[in-house]
Coordinates of C-alpha atoms in Angstrom, one line a residue:
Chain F
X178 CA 121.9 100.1 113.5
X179 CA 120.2 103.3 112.3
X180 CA 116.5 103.8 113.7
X181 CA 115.9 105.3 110.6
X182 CA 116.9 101.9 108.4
X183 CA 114.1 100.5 106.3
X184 CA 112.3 97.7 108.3
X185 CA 110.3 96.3 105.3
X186 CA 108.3 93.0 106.4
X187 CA 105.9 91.6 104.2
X188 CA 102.6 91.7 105.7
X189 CA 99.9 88.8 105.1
X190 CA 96.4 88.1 105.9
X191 CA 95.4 84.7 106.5
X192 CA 91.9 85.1 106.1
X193 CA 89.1 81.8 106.0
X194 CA 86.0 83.0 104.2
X195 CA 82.7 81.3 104.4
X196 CA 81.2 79.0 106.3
X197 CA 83.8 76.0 106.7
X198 CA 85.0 75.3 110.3
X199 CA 88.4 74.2 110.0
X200 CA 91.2 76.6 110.5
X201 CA 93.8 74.0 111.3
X202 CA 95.2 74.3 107.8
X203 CA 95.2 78.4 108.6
X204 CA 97.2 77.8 111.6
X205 CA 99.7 75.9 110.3
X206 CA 100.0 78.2 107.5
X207 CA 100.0 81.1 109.8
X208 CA 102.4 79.7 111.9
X209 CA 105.1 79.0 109.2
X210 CA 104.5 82.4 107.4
X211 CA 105.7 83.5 110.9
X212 CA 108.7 81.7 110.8
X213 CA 109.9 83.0 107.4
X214 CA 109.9 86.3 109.2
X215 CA 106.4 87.2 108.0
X216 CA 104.1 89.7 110.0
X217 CA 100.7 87.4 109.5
X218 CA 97.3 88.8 110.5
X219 CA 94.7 86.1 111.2
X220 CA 91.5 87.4 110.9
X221 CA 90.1 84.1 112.4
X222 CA 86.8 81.9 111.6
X223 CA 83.8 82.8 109.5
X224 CA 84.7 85.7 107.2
X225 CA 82.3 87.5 105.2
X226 CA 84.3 88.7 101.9
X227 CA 83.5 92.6 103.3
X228 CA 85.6 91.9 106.3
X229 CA 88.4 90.5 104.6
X230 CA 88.5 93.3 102.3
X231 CA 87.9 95.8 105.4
X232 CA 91.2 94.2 107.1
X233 CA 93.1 93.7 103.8
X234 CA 92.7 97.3 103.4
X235 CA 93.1 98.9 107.2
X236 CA 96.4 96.5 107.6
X237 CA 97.5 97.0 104.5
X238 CA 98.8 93.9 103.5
X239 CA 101.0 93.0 100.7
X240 CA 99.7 89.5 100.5
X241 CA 95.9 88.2 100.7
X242 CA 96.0 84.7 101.8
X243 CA 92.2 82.7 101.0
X244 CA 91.2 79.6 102.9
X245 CA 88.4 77.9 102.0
X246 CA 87.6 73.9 101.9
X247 CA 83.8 74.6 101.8
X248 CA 84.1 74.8 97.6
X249 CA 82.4 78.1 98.0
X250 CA 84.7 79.7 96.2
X251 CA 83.4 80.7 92.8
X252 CA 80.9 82.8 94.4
X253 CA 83.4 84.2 97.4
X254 CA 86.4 85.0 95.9
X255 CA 85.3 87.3 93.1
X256 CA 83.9 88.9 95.5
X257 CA 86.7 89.8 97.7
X258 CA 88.6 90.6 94.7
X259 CA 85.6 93.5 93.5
X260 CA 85.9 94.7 96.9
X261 CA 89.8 95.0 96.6
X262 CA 89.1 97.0 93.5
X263 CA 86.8 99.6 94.9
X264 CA 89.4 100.7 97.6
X265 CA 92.0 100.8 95.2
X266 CA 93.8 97.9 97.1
X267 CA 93.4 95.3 94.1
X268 CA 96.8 96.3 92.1
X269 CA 99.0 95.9 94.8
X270 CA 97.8 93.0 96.6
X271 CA 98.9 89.4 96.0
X272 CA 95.7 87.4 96.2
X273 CA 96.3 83.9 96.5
X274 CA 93.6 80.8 97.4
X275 CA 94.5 77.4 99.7
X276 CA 92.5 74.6 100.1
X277 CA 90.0 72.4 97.7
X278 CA 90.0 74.1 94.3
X279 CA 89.3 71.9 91.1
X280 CA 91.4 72.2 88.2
X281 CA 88.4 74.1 85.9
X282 CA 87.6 76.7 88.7
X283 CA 91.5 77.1 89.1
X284 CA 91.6 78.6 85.6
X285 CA 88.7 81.1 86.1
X286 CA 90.1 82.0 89.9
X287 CA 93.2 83.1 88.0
X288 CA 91.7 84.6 85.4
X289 CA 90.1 86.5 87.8
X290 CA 93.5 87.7 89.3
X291 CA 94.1 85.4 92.0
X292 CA 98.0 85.0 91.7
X293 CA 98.6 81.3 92.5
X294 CA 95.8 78.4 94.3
X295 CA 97.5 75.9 96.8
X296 CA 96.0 72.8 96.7
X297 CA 96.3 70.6 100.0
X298 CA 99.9 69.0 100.1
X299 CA 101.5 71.9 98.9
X300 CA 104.8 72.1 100.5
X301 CA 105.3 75.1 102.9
X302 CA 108.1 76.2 101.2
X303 CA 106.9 77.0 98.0
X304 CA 104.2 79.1 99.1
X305 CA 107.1 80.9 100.8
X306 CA 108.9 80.7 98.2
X307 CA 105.9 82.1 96.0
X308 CA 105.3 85.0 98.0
X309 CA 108.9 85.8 98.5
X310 CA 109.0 86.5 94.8
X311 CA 105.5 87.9 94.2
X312 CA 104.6 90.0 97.2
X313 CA 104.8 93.7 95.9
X314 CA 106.9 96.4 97.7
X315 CA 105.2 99.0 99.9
Chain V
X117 CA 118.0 113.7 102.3
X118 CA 116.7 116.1 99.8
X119 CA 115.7 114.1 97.6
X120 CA 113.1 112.1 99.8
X121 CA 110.1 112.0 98.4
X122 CA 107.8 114.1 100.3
X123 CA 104.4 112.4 99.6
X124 CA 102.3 115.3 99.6
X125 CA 99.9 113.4 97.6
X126 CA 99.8 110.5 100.4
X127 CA 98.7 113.7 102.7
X128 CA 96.3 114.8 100.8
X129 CA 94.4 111.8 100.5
X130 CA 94.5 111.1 103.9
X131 CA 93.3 114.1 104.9
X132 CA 90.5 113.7 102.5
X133 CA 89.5 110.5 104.4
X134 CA 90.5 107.6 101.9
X135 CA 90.9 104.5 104.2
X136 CA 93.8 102.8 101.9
X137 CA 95.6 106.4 101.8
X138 CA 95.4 106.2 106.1
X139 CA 96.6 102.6 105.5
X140 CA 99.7 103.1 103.1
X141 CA 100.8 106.0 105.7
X142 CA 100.9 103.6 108.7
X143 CA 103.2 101.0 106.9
X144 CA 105.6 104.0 105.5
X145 CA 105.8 104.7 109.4
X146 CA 105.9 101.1 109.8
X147 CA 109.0 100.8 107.7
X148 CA 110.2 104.1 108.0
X149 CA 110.5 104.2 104.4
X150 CA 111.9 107.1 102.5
X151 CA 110.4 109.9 103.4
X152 CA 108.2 109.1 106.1
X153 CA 109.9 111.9 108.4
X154 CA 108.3 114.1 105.9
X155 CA 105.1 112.5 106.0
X156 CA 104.6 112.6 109.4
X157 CA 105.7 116.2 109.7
X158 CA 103.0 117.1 107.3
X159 CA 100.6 115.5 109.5
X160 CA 101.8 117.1 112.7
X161 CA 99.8 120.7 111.9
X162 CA 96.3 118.5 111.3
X163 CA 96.5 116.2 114.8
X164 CA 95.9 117.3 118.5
X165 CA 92.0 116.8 118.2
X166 CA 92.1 113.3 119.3
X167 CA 91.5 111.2 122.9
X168 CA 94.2 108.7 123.0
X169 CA 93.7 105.9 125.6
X170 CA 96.5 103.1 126.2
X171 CA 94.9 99.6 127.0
X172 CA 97.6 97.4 128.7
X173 CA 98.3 94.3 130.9
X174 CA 99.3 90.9 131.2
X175 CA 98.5 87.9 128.4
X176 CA 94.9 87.1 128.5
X177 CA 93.7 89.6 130.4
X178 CA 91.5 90.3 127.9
X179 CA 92.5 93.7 126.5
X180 CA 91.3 93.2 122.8
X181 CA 87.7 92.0 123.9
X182 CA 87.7 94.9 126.1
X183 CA 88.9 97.3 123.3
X184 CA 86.2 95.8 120.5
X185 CA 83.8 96.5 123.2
X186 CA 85.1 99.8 123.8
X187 CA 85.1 100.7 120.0
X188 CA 81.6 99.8 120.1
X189 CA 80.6 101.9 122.7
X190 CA 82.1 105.0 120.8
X191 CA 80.4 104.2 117.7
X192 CA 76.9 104.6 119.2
X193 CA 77.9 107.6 120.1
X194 CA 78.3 108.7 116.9
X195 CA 82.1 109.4 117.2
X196 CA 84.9 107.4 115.1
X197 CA 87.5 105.1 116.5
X198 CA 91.1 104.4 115.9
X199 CA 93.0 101.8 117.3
X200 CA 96.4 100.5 117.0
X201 CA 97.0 96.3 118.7
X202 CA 100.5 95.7 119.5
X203 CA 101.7 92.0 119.0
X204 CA 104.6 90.2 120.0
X205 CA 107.3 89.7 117.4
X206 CA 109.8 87.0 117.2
X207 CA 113.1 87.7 118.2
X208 CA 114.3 85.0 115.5
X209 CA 113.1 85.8 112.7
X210 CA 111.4 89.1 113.1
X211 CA 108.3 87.2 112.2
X212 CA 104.9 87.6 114.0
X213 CA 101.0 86.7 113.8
X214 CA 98.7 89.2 115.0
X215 CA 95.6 87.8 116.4
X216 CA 94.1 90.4 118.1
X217 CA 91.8 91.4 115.2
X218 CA 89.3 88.1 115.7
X219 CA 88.2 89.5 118.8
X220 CA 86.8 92.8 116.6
X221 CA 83.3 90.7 116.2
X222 CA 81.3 93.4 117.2
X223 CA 82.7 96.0 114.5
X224 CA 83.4 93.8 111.7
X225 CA 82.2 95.7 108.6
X226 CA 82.0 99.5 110.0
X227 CA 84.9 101.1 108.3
X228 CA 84.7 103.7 110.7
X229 CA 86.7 101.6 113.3
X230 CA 90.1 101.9 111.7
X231 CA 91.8 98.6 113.1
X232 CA 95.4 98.0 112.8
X233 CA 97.7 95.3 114.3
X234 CA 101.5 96.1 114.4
X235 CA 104.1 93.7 115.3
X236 CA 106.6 95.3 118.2
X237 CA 109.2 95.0 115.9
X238 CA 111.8 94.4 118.6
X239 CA 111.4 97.1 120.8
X240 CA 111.9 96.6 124.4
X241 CA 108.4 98.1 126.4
X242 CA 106.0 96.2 124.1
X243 CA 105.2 99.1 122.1
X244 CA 106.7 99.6 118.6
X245 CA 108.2 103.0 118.6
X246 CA 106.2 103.4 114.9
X247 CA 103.5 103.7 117.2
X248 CA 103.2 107.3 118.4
X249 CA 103.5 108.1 114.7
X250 CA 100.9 105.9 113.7
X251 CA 98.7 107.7 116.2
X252 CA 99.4 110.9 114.6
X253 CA 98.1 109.3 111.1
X254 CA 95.2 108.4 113.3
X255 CA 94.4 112.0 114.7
X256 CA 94.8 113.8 111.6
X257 CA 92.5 111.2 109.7
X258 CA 90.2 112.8 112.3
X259 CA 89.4 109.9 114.6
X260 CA 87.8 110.9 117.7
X261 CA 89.1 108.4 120.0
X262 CA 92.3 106.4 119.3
X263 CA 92.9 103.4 121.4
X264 CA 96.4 101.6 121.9
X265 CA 96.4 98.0 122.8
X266 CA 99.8 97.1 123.6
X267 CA 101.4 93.9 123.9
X268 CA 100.8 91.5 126.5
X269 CA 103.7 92.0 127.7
X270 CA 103.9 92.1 131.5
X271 CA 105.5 94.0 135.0
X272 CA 107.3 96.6 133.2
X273 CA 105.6 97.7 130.0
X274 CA 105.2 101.1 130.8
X275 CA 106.7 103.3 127.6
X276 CA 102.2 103.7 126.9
X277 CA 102.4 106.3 129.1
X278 CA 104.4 108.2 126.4
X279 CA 101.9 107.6 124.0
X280 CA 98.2 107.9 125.3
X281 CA 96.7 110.6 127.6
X282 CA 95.2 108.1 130.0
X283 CA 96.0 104.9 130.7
X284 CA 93.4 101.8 132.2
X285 CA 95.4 98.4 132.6
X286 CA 94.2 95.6 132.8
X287 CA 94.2 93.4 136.3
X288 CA 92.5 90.1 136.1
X289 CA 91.6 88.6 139.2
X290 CA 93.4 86.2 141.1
X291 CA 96.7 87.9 139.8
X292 CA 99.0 87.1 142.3
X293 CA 99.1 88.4 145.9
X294 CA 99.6 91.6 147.6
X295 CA 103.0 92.1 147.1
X296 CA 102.8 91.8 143.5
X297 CA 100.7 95.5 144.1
X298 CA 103.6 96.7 145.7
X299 CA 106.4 96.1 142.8
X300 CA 107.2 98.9 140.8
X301 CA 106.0 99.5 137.2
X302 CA 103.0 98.3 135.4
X303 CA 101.0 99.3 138.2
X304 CA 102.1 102.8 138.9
X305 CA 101.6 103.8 135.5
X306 CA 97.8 103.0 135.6
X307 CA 95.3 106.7 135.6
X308 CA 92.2 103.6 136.0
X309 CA 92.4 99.7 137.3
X310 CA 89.9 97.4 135.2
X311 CA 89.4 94.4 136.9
X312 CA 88.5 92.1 133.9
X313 CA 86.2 89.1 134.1
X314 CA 85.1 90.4 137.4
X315 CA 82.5 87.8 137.2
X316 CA 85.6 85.1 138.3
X317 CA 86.3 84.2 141.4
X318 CA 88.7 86.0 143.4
X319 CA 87.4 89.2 141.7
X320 CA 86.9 90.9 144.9
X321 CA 90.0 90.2 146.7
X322 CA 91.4 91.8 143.5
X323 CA 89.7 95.3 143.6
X324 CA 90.4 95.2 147.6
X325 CA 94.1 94.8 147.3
X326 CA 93.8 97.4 144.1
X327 CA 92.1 99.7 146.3
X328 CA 94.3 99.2 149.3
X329 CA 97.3 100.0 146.9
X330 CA 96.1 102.5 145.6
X331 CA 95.4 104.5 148.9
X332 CA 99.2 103.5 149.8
X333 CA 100.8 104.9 146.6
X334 CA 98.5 108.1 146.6
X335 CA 99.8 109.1 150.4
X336 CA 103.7 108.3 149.3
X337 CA 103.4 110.7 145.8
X338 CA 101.2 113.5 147.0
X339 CA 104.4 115.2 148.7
X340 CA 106.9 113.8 145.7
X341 CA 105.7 115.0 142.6
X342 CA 106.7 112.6 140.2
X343 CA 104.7 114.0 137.7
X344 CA 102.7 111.6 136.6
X345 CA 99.6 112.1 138.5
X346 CA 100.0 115.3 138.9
X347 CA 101.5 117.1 142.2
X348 CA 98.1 116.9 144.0
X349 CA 97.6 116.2 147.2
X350 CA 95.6 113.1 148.4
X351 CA 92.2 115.0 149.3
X352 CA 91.2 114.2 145.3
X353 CA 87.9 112.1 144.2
X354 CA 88.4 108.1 145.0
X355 CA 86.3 105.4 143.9
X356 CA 85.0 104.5 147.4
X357 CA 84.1 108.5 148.4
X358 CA 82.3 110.1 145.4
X359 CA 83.8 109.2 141.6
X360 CA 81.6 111.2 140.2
X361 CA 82.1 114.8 142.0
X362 CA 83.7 116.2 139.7
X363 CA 81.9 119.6 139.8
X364 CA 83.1 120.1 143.2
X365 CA 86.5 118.6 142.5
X366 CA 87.0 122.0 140.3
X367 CA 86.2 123.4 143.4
X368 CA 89.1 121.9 145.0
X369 CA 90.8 124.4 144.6
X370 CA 95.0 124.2 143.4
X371 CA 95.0 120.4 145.5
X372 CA 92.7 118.1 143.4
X373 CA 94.5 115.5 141.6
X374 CA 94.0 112.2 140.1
X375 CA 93.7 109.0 142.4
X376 CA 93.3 105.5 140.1
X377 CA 90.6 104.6 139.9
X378 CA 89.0 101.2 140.0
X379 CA 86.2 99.7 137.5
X380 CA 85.1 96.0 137.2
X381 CA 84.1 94.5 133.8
X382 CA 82.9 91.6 132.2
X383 CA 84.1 92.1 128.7
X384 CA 83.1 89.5 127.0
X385 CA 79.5 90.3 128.0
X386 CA 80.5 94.6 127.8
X387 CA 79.3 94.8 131.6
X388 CA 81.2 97.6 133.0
X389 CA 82.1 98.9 129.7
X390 CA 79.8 101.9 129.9
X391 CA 81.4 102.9 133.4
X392 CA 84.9 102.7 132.2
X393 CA 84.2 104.6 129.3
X394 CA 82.7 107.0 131.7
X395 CA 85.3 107.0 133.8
X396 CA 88.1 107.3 131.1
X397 CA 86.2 110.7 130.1
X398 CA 86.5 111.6 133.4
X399 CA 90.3 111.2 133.6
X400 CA 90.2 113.2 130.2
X401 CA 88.3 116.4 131.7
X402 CA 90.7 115.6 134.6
X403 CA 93.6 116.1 132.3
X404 CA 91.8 119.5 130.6
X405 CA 90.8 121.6 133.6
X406 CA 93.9 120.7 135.3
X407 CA 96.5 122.0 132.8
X408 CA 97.8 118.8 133.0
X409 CA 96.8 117.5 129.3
X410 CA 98.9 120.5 127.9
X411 CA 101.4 119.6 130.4
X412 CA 102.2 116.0 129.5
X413 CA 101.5 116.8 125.4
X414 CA 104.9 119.4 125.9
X415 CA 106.6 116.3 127.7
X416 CA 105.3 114.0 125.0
X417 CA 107.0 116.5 122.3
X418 CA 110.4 117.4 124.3
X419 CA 110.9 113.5 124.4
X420 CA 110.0 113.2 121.0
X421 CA 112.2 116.1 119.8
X422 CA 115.3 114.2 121.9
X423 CA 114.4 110.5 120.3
X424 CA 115.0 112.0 117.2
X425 CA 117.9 114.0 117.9
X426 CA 119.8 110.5 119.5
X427 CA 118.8 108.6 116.2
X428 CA 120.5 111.2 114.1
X429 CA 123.7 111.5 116.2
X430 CA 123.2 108.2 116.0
X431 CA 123.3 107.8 112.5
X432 CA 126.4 110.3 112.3
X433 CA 128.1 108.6 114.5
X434 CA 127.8 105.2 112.4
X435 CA 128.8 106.7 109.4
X436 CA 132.1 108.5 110.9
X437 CA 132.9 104.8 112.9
X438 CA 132.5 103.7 109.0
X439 CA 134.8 105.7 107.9
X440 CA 137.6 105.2 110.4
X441 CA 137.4 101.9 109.4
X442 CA 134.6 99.8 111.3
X443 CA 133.4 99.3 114.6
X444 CA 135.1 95.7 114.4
X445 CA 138.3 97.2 113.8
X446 CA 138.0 99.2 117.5
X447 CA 136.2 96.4 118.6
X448 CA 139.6 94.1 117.7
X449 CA 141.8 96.8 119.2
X450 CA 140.6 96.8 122.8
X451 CA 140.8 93.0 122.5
X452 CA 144.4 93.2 122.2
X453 CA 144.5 95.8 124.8
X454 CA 146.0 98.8 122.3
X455 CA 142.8 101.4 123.7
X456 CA 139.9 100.7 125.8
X457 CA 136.2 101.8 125.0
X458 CA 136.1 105.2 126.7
X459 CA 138.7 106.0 124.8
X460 CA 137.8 105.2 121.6
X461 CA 134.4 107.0 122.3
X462 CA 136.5 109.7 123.3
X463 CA 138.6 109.7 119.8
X464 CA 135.4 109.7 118.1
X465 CA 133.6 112.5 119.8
X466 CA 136.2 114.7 120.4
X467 CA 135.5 116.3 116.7
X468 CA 132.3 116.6 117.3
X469 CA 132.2 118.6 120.4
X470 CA 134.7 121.0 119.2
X471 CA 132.8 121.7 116.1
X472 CA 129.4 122.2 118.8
X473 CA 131.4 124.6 120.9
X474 CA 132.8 127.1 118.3

């Protein structure tokens, strides 16, 4: 093989926002992103919506993965998503949400330009599945 | 290859400072997408300004607390920071998580760290060969210090000493016993020995057996010259004389050189990060007033210059065995005993070298 051959990997950021303590669900999520041949960044507990934008941005993901059970995210995720905007990151970035998301907020997280939400029992594979097809090219 | 874009425009922004223009650079490196030989050769001209520092050693040593702490130092000052982490990728699927950006805490929000995780991608060494090119998008950005964190990786990951001036790794205590010191590799590459969570038992007997080695290693390469440490001779500044002599070590005359030197931290707490820095700055003057920095940067480019030069042949290579019908096909032939390997290669590069030699 060429050293010069494209090595394109699609690049994702796991990222828990808020206040919630439970990463378990990140992990696992993490762990089979991995496994699909995924380059994942976890960014860990406790994210302020500045810090995920700030890694988003410096790792340059092509997918923005959004944990949060803590129901915090009507006032969280728009943020992220404004922050996205201002570094010119928002267009190429496929923003997507896990965890606790009721129907009506679902609607206005989309609306917003989160790409899918992934309620809990979502089968791994079609959020593989959905980023397979969705994650734009660098 | 012409028609490669040449992403002037990608340039320009970077050089302007946009962080997501920096970002998008790294992963055309990354991916060696089209053009990116371009790219990086346009950044070539604007780098050479920055102090790049390779963090290694074993899992766990604690490399990325060190480097958050490290970053955070540097900001204080007043001066930007780059750094690149280097993750383990797997060999099955080419997948990998990189972690190593949860231990940023202390710079979380300052966009002035530029923070980057890359996966090794495969390469043998633990450090992604994308890596001394990402360091270039890094300088020419205009970070003042660019730290490398490489993977955790182990005995011989040792290809950081192509990419970063000076070199600390990483020893925690307890680390095995004294002959570990005397294998070859990790340990020989190190310009300064931090022995991490120095507040753990055993911390001691560390630094002694460090220190011991190092005495032993500085007496068998003063009369060899291997280049690394320069072709000193042993009278240099140690840690136990007088580390910080360094006025009369330019006094020293053509005979000072470097001898590793030895700093205990507590990284989690940044105790002994303000030494090491120190230290590191002193390796870097080291490296200045000796010649030596110009020295190893010529090396740096020669072995750059060949890299490339072997990929291309490479390349060529692949394309004529294409031609000629597939490396299978040869492969198939030497199975059945019709040629052997040598000459095949030989068939192959006979072409070549006649071209070369009219």
């Amino acid at each position: 093989m060429s050293a010069d051959s494209e090595q394109q990997s699609i690049r994702c950021l796991v990222a828990k926002v808020g206040l919630d303590g439970h990463d378990r669900g990140a992990h696992v999520i993490a762990r089979a992103f991995r496994d699909a041949g995924f380059e994942v960044i976890y960014s860990g507990l406790h994210n302020a919506p500045d810090e995920i934008v700030q890694a988003a941005v410096q790792e340059d993901v092509n997918v923005l993965g959004i944990s949060i059970l803590s129901g915090a995210h009507n006032t969280l995720v728009p943020k992220i998503i404004e922050g996205l905007k201002e570094y010119d990151a928002f267009e190429d970035t496929l923003v997507l949400v896990g965890g606790v998301v009721p129907d009506d907020d679902k609607a206005e997280l989309k609306e917003l330009g989160v790409a899918e939400v992934f309620g809990p029992g979502t089968p791994m594979e079609e959020t593989i599945e959905f980023v397979r097809e969705n994650a734009p090219e660098r | 290859m012409s028609a490669e874009p040449d992403h002037a425009e990608l340039v320009e922004e970077l050089l302007a400072g946009k962080h997501r223009a920096l970002a998008r650079t790294i992963t055309k490196i990354e991916n060696r997408a089209p053009g990116y030989r371009n790219l990086v050769s346009r950044l070539h001209q604007h780098t050479g300004d920055a102090e790049v520092i390779g963090i290694t050693g074993s899992p766990g040593a604690g490399k990325s607390t060190l480097v958050d702490k490290m970053a955070n130092y540097y900001r204080e000052r007043g001066e930007t920071v780059g750094v690149i982490a280097v993750d383990p990728s797997s060999p099955f699927t080419g997948g990998a998580v990189l972690g190593d950006r949860i231990r940023m805490a202390s710079n979380v929000g300052d966009m002035d760290v530029f923070f980057r995780s890359m996966s090794a991608r495969g390469t043998l060494g633990g450090l992604s060969t994308a890596t001394t090119d990402a360091v270039k998008a890094l300088d020419a950005f205009g970070k003042d210090k660019i730290i490398i964190e490489t993977v955790g990786a182990g005995q011989n990951e040792i290809d950081i000493v192509k990419s970063a001036d000076t070199v600390a790794v990483l020893v925690p205590p307890g680390s095995g016993d004294d002959v570990q010191m005397l294998k070859a590799g990790i340990l020989e590459i190190a310009d300064v020995f931090v022995v991490n969570k120095a507040d753990l038992d055993g911390a001691d007997r560390t630094v002694q057996e460090l220190r011991e080695m190092v005495h032993m290693q500085q007496d068998n390469t003063a009369s060899l010259a291997t280049g690394h440490h320069g072709a000193g001779a042993t009278s240099g500044h140690g840690a136990d004389t007088d580390a910080e002599s360094d006025d009369d070590g330019e006094s020293d005359e053509e005979t000072q050189s470097w001898e590793p030197q030895i700093v205990e931290t507590v990284a989690k707490d940044g105790e002994g990060v303000e030494e090491l820095v120190g230290t590191l700055a002193d390796h870097a003057d080291y490296l200045d007033a000796s010649g030596l920095l110009e020295e190893k940067a010529r090396m740096r480019y020669a072995e750059e210059i060949r890299n490339l030069l072997r990929d291309d042949v490479g390349t060529l290579l692949e394309d004529e065995i294409e031609r000629r019908g597939g490396i299978e096909a040869f492969a198939q032939q030497v199975l059945e005993r019709e040629t052997d390997p040598y000459s095949v290669a030989d068939d192959i590069i006979d072409p070549l070298e006649d071209c070369l030699e009219e």
